[in-house]
Coordinates of C-alpha atoms and ligand atoms in Angstrom, one line a residue:
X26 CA -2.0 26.8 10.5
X27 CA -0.2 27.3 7.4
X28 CA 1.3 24.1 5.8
X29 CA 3.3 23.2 2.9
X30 CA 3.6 19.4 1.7
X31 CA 6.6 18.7 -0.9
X32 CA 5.3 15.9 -3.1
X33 CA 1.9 14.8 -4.0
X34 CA 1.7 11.0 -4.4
X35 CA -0.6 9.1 -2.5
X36 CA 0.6 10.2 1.1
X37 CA 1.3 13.5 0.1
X38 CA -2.3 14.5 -1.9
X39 CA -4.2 12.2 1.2
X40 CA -2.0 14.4 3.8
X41 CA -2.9 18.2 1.8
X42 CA -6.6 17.2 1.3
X43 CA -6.8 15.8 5.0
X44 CA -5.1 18.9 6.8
X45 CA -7.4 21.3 4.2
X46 CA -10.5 19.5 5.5
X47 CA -9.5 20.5 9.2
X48 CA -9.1 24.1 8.2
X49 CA -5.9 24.4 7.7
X50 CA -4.3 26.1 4.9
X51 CA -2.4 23.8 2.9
X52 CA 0.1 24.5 -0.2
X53 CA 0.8 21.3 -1.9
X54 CA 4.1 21.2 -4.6
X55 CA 5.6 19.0 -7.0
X56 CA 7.9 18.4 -9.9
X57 CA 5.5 17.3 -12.0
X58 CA 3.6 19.9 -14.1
X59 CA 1.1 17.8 -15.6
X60 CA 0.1 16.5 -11.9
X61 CA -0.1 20.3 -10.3
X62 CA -1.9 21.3 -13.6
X63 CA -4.5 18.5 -13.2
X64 CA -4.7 19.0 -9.4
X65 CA -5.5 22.7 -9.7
X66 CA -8.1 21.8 -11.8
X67 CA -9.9 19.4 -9.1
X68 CA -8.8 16.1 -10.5
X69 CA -7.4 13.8 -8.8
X70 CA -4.2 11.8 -10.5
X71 CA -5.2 8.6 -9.1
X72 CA -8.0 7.0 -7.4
X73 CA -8.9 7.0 -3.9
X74 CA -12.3 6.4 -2.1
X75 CA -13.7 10.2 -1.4
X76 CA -10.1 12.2 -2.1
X77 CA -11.7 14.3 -4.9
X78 CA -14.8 15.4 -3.5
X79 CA -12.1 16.8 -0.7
X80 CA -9.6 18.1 -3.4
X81 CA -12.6 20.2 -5.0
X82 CA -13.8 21.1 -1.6
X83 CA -10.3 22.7 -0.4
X84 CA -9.8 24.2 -3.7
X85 CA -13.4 25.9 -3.5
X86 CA -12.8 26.9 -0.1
X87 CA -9.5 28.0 -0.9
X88 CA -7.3 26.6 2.1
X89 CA -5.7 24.1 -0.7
X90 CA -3.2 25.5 -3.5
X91 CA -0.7 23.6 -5.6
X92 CA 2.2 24.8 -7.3
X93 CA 5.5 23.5 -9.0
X94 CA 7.4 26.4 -7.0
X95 CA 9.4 25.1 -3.9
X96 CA 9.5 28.1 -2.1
X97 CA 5.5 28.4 -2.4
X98 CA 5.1 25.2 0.2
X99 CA 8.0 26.8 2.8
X100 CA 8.4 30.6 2.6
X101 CA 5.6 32.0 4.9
X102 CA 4.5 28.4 6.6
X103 CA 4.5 27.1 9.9
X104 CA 5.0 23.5 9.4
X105 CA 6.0 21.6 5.7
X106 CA 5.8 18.1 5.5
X107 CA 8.2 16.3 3.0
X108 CA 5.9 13.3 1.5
X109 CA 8.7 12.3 -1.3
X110 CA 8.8 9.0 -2.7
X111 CA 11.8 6.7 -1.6
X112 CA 12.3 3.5 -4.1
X113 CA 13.5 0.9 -3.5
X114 CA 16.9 0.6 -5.0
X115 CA 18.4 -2.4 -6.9
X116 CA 19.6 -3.4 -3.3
X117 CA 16.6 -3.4 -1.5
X118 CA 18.0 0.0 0.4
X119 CA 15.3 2.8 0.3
X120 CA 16.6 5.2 -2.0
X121 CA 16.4 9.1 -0.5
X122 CA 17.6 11.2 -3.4
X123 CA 14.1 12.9 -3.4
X124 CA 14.3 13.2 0.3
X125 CA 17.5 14.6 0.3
X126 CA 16.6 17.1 -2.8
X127 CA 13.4 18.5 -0.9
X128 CA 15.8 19.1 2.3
X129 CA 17.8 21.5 0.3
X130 CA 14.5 22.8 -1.3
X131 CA 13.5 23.8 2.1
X132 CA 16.8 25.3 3.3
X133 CA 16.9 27.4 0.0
X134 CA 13.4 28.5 0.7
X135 CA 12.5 28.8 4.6
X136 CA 13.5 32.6 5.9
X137 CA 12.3 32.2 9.8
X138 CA 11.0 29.4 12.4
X139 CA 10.1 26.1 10.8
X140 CA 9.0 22.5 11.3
X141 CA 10.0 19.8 8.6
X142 CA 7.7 17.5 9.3
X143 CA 9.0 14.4 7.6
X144 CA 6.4 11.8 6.6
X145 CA 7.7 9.3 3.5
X146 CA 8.6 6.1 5.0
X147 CA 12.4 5.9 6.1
X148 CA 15.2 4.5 7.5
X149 CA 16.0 5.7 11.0
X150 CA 18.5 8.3 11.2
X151 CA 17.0 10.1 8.3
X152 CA 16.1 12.9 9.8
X153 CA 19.2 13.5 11.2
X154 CA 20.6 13.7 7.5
X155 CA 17.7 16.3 6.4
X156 CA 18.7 18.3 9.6
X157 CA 22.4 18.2 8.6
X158 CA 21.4 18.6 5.3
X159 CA 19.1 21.6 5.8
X160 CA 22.6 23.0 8.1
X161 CA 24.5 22.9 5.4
X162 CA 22.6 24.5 3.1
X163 CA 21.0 27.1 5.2
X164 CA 23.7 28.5 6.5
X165 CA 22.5 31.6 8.3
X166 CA 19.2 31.3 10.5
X167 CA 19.4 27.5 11.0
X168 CA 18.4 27.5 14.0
X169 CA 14.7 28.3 13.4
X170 CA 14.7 25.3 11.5
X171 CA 13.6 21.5 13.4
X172 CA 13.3 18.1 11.8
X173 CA 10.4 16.0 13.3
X174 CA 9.2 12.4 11.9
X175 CA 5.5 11.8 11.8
X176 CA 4.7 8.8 10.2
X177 CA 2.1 8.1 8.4
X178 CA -0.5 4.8 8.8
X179 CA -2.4 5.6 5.9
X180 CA -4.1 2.7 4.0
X181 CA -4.8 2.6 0.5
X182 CA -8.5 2.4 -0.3
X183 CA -9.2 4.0 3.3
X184 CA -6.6 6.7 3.4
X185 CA -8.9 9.6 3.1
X186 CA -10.4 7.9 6.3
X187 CA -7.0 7.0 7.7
X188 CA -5.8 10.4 7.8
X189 CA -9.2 12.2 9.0
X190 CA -9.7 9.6 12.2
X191 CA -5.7 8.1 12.4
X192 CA -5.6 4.9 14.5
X193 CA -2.6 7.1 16.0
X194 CA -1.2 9.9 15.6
X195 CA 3.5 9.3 16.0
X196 CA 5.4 12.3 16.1
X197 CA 8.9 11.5 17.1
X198 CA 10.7 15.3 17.8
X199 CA 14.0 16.0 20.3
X200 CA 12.6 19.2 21.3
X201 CA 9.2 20.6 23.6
X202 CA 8.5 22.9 20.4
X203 CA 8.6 19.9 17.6
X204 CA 5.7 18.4 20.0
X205 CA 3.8 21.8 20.4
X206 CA 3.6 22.7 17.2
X207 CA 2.5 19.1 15.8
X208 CA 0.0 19.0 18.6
X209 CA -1.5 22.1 17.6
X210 CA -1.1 21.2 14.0
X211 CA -3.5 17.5 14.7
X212 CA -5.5 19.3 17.6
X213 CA -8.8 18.4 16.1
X214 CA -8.1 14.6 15.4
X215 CA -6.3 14.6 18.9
X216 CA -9.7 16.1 20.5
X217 CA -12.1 13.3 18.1
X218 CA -10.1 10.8 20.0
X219 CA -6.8 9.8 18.2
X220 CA -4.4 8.5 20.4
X221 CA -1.1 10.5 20.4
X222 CA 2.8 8.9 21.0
X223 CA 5.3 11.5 21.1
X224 CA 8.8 9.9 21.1
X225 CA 12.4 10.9 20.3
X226 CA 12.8 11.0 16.4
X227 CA 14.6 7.3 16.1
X228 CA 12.2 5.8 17.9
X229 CA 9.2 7.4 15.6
X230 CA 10.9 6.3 12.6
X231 CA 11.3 2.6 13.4
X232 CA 7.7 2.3 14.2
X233 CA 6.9 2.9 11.6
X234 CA 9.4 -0.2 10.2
X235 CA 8.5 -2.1 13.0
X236 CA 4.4 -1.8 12.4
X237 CA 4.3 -2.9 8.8
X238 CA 6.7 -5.3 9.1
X239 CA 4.5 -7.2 11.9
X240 CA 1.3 -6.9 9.7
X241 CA 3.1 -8.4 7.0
X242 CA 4.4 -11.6 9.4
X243 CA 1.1 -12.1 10.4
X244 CA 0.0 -12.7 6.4
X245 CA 3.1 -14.9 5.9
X246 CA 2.3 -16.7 9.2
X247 CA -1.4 -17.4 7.8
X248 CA 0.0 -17.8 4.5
X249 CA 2.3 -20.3 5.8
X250 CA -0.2 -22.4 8.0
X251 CA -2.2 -22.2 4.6
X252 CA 0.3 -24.8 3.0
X253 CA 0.1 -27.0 6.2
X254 CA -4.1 -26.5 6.0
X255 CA -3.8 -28.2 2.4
X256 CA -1.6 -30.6 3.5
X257 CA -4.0 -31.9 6.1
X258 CA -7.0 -31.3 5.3
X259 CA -7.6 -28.5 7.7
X260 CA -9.6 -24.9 7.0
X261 CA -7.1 -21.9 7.5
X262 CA -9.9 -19.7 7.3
X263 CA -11.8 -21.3 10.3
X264 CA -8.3 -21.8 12.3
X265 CA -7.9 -17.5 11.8
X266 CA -11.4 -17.5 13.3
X267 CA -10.1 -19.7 16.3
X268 CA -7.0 -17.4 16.7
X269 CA -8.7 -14.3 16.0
X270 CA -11.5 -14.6 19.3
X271 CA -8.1 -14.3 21.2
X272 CA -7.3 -10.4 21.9
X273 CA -3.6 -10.9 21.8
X274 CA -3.5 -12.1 18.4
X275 CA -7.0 -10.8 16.4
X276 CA -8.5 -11.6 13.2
X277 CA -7.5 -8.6 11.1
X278 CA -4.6 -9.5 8.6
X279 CA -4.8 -13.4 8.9
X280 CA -6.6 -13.5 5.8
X281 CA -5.0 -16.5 3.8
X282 CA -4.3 -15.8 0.0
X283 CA -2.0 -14.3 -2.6
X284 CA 0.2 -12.6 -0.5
X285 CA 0.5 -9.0 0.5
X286 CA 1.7 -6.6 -2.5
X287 CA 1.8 -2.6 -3.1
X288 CA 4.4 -0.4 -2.9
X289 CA 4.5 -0.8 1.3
X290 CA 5.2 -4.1 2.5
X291 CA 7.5 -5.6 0.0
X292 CA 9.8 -2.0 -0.4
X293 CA 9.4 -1.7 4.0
X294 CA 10.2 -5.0 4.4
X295 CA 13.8 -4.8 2.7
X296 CA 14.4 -1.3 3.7
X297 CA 14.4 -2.7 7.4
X298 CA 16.1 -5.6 6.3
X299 CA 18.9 -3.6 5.3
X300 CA 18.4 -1.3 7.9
X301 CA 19.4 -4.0 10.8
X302 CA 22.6 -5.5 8.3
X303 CA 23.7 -2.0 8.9
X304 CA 23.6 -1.9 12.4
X305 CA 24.5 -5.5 12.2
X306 CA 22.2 -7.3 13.6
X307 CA 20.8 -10.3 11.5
X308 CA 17.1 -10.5 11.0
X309 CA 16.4 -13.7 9.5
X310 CA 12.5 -13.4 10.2
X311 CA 12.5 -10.4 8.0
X312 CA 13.9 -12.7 4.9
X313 CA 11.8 -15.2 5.8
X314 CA 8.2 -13.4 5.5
X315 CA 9.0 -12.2 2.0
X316 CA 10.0 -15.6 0.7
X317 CA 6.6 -17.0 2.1
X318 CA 4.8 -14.0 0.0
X319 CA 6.8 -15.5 -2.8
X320 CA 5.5 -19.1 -2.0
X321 CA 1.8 -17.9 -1.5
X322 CA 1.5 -16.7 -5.5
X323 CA 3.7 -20.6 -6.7
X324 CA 0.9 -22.4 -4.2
X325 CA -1.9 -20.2 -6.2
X326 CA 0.0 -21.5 -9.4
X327 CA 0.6 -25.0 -8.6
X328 CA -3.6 -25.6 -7.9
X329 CA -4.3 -23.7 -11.2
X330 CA -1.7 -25.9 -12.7
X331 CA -3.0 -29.2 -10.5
X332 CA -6.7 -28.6 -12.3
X333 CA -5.5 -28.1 -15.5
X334 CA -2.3 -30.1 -15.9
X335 CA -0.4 -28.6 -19.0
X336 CA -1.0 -24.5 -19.2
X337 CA 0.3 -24.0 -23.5
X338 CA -2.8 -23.3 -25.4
X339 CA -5.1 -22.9 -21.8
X340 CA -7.0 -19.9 -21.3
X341 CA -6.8 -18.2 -17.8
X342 CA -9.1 -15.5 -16.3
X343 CA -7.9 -13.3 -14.0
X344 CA -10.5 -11.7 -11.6
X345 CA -8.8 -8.5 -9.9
X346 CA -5.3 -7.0 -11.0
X347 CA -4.7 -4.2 -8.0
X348 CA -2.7 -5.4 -5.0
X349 CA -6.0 -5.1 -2.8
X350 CA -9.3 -4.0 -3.7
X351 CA -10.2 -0.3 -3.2
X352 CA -7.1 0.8 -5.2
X353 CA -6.1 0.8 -8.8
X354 CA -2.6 0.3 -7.7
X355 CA -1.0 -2.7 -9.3
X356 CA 3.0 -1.8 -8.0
X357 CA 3.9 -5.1 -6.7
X358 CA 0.1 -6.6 -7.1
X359 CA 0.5 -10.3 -6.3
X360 CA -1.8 -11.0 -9.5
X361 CA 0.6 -9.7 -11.9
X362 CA 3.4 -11.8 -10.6
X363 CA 0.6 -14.8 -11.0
X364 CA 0.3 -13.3 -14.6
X365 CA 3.5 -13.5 -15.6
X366 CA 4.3 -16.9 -14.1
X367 CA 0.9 -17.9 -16.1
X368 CA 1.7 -16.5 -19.3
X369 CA 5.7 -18.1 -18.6
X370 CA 4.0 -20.9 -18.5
X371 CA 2.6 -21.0 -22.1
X372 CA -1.2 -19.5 -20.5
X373 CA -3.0 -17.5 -22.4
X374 CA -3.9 -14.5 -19.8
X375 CA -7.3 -12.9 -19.8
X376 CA -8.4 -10.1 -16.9
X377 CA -10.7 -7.7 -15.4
X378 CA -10.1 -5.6 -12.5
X379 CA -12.9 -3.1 -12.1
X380 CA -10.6 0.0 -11.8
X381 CA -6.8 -1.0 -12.1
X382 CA -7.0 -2.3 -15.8
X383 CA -4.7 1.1 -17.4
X384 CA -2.3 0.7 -14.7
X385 CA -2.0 -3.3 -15.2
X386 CA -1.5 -3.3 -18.9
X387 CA 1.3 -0.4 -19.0
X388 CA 3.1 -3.3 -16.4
X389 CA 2.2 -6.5 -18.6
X390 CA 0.8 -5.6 -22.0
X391 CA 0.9 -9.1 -22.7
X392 CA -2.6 -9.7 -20.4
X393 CA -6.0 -9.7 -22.5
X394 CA -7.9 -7.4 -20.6
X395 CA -11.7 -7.7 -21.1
X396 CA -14.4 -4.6 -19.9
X397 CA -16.5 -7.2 -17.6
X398 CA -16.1 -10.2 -15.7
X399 CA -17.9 -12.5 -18.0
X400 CA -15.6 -11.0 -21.0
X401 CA -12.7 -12.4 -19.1
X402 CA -13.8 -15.3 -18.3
X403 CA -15.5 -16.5 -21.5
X404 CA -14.1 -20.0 -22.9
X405 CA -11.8 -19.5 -19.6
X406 CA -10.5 -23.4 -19.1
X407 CA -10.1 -21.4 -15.6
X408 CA -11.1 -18.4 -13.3
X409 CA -8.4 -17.2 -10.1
X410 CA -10.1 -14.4 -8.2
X411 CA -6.9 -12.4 -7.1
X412 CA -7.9 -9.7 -5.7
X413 CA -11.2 -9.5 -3.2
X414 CA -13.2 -7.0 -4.7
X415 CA -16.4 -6.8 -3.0
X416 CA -18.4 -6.9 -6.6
X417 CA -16.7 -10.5 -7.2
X418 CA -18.6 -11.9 -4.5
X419 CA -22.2 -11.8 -5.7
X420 CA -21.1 -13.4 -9.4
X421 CA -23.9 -15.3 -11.0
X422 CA -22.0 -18.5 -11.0
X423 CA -24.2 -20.3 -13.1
X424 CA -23.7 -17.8 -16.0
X425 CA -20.1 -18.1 -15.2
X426 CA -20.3 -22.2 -15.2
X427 CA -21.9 -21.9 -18.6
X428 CA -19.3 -19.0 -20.3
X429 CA -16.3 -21.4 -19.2
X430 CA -14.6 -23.9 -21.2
X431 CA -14.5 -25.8 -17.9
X432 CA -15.9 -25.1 -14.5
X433 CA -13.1 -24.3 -12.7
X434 CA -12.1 -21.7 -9.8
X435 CA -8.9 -20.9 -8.1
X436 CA -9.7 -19.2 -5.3
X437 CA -6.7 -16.8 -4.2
X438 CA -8.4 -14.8 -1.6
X439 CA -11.5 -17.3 -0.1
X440 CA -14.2 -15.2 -1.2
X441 CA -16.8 -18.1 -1.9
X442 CA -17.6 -21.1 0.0
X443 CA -16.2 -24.3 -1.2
X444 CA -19.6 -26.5 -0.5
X445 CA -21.6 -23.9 -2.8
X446 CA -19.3 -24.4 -4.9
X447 CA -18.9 -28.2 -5.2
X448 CA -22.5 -28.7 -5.5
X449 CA -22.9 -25.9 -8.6
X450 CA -20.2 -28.4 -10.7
X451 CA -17.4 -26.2 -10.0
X452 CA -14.0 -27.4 -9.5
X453 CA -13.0 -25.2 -6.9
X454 CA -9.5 -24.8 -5.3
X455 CA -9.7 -22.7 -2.0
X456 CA -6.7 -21.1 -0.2
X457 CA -5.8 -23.5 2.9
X458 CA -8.5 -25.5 2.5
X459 CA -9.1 -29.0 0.8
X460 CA -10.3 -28.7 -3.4
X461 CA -13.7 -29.5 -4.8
X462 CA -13.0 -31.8 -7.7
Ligands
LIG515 C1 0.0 -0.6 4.6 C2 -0.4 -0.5 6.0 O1 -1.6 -1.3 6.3 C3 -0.6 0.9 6.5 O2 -0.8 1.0 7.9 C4 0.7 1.7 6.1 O3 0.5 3.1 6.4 C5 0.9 1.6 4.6 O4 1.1 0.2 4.3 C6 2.2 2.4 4.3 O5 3.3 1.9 4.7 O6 2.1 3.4 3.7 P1 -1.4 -0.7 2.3 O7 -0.2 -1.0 1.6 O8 -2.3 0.4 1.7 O9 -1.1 -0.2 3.8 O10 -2.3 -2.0 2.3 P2 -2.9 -3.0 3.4 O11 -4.3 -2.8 3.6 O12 -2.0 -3.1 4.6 O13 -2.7 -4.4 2.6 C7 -1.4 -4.8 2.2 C8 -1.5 -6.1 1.4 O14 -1.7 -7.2 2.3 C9 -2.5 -6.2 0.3 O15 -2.0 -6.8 -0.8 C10 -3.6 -7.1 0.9 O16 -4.3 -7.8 -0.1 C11 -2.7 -8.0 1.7 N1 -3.4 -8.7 2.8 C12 -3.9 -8.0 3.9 C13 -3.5 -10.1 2.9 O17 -3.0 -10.8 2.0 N2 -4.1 -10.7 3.9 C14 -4.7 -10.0 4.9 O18 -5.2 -10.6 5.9 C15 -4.6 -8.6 4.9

């Protein structure tokens, strides 16, 4: 089929490479020059596990194009997909300016039948403004024209996978052809298995509300029983283990740490917050996850500040910057906001991350970043591991005991295990669990 895509961050490049790989033929545009220059050339403006391999691959195989023209992702396609970023604004609303400017875009540009397939993460009832939008604008063959929401579920790190073998495939449509034409378009996912929903448009919007918002109460709600682990002298990690043999609950996301960060959660989580004041229904649970995000990075704090008792003229070491590992995304990263409440402090901030160290010193050019892990942590007074890259793991700890001013380890996401720990000299501060001192 041929398919346009309007914007070509991460869900939009993941969605053109994806659909390119299936054999469809895929026109990708955006604003941004440099980006289309550098895309055109095969490079990828970001990193993702396995996207450029798939970017040169479509280019080579020419069923992927990109383009700053508009009309060059709507004119002569079948279905275009509007991947646009939406912001946060200052009051926690998403902000759809780009949405509503790619509408138009496609009204300007679409001459006969079309499906606007919109995929950015939304407020319900946006599609109904893109329609109206579209109406307005388009004033002759409207009719041709149908709004449809298809979420996407795409991790970062795993997106490439995500969007090749989707857990599900939502479309949400208020018409037989919406469905038909999005069935066609995902036949060969649909066919490898993919479960497919097909709902009204509403209902696919707030799934996709409703999903992230649940996966992020069940990291507060381990983050949460974390504090009460300390407290006691329980094991979260063993207690998640417990609750994770049960199918009704599961393991996955009950990880106990910094706190979930990017640019989904925390931006998803006040957009539906804002989204039920304006239908008027109070949501305190909502509120209630994010402040127990907050409290995961001040517990992470208050044990590096418990080891070390006053932080002015202490060196810190940082291990990880990105907001999970697999990414060198740092928007929201839980270990910045450590960073910044460390260097506050009077901390001297030291860090590696093994990809996300450009992104992390445009955000705080106050951190020290060093080109290895023993580079950061050399004369460290102490080391937090904040994000769990797999590398971090397999550390030779005595090298590290011997670089550090003193042997000590915050651990923000439970990589190591606390009796190893203890008996190599470390002081050793686990998430949810009781410290080695
Ligand atoms: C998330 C969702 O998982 C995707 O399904 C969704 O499509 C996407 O948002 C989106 O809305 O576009 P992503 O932001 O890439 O994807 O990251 P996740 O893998 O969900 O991780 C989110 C955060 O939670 C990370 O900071 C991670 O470290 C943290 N986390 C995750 C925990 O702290 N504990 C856990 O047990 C799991």
């Amino acid at each position: 089929m041929r398919v346009g895509v309007i914007g070509t961050g991460h869900v939009g490049l993941v969605t053109c490479v994806a659909l390119a790989e299936i054999g469809h033929d895929v026109v990708g545009v955006d604003r941004d020059q440099e980006r289309i220059l550098k895309l055109q050339d095969g490079r990828a403006p970001f990193f993702e596990p396995g996207l450029e391999p798939l970017l040169e691959k479509g280019l080579n195989q020419r069923l992927l194009a990109f383009s700053v023209e508009p009309e060059s992702a709507v004119a002569d396609r079948e279905v275009v997909f509007i991947c646009v970023g939406t912001p946060p604004r200052t009051d926690g609303q998403a902000n759809l300016v780009a949405i509503e400017s790619a509408a138009r875009e496609v009204a300007r540009a679409a001459s006969g039948e079309l499906i606007v397939a919109e995929k950015s993460t939304v407020p319900a009832g946006t599609a109904d403004r893109i329609h109206r939008t579209i109406a307005l604008e388009h004033r002759s063959s409207r009719n041709g024209i149908e709004v449809v929401s298809n979420p996407e579920f795409l991790r970062e790190g795993t997106a490439i996978e995500d969007a090749l073998r989707p857990s599900r495939i939502l479309v949400g449509a208020n018409s037989p052809r919406g469905h038909e034409v999005m069935r066609r378009l995902y036949a060969a996912a649909i066919d490898a298995g993919s479960p497919l929903v097909e709902t009204d448009i509403r209902t696919a919007e707030l799934a996709k509300h409703a999903s992230n918002a649940f996966l992020a109460l069940k990291i507060s709600y381990v983050n949460a029983l974390a504090r009460v682990c300390e407290r006691t002298g329980a094991d979260v990690d063993s207690i998640a283990d417990v609750m994770g043999f049960d199918p009704r609950i599961g393991r996955a996301f009950l990880d106990a740490g910094l706190g979930y960060g990017g640019f989904c959660f925390p931006k998803d989580l006040q957009a539906f917050e804002r989204l039920a004041d304006s239908v008027n229904y109070d949501f305190p649970l909502l509120r209630e996850i994010r402040r127990l995000n907050d409290q995961a990075v001040e517990a992470v704090f208050d044990n590096v500040e418990d080891g070390l008792w006053n932080l002015e003229g202490k060196r810190v070491a940082l291990l990880g910057l990105s907001f999970k590992p697999g990414t060198d995304d740092v928007r929201l990263s839980p270990s910045l906001a450590l960073a910044r409440r460390l260097i506050d402090a009077g901390a001297t901030v030291a860090a590696f991350d093994p990809e996300a160290m450009m992104a992390a010193k445009e955000e705080l050019p106050e951190l020290e970043l060093a080109s290895d892990v023993f580079g950061a942590t050399n004369d460290a007074h102490c080391v937090v591991l904040c994000t769990s890259w797999p590398q971090f793991r397999n550390i030779d700890l005595d090298l590290l005991k011997e670089v550090m001013a003193y042997p000590m380890v915050v651990d923000g996401r439970n990589m190591y295990d606390p009796a190893e720990m203890g008996a190599r000299g470390f002081t050793y501060y686990p998430t949810g669990k009781p410290p080695i001192r």
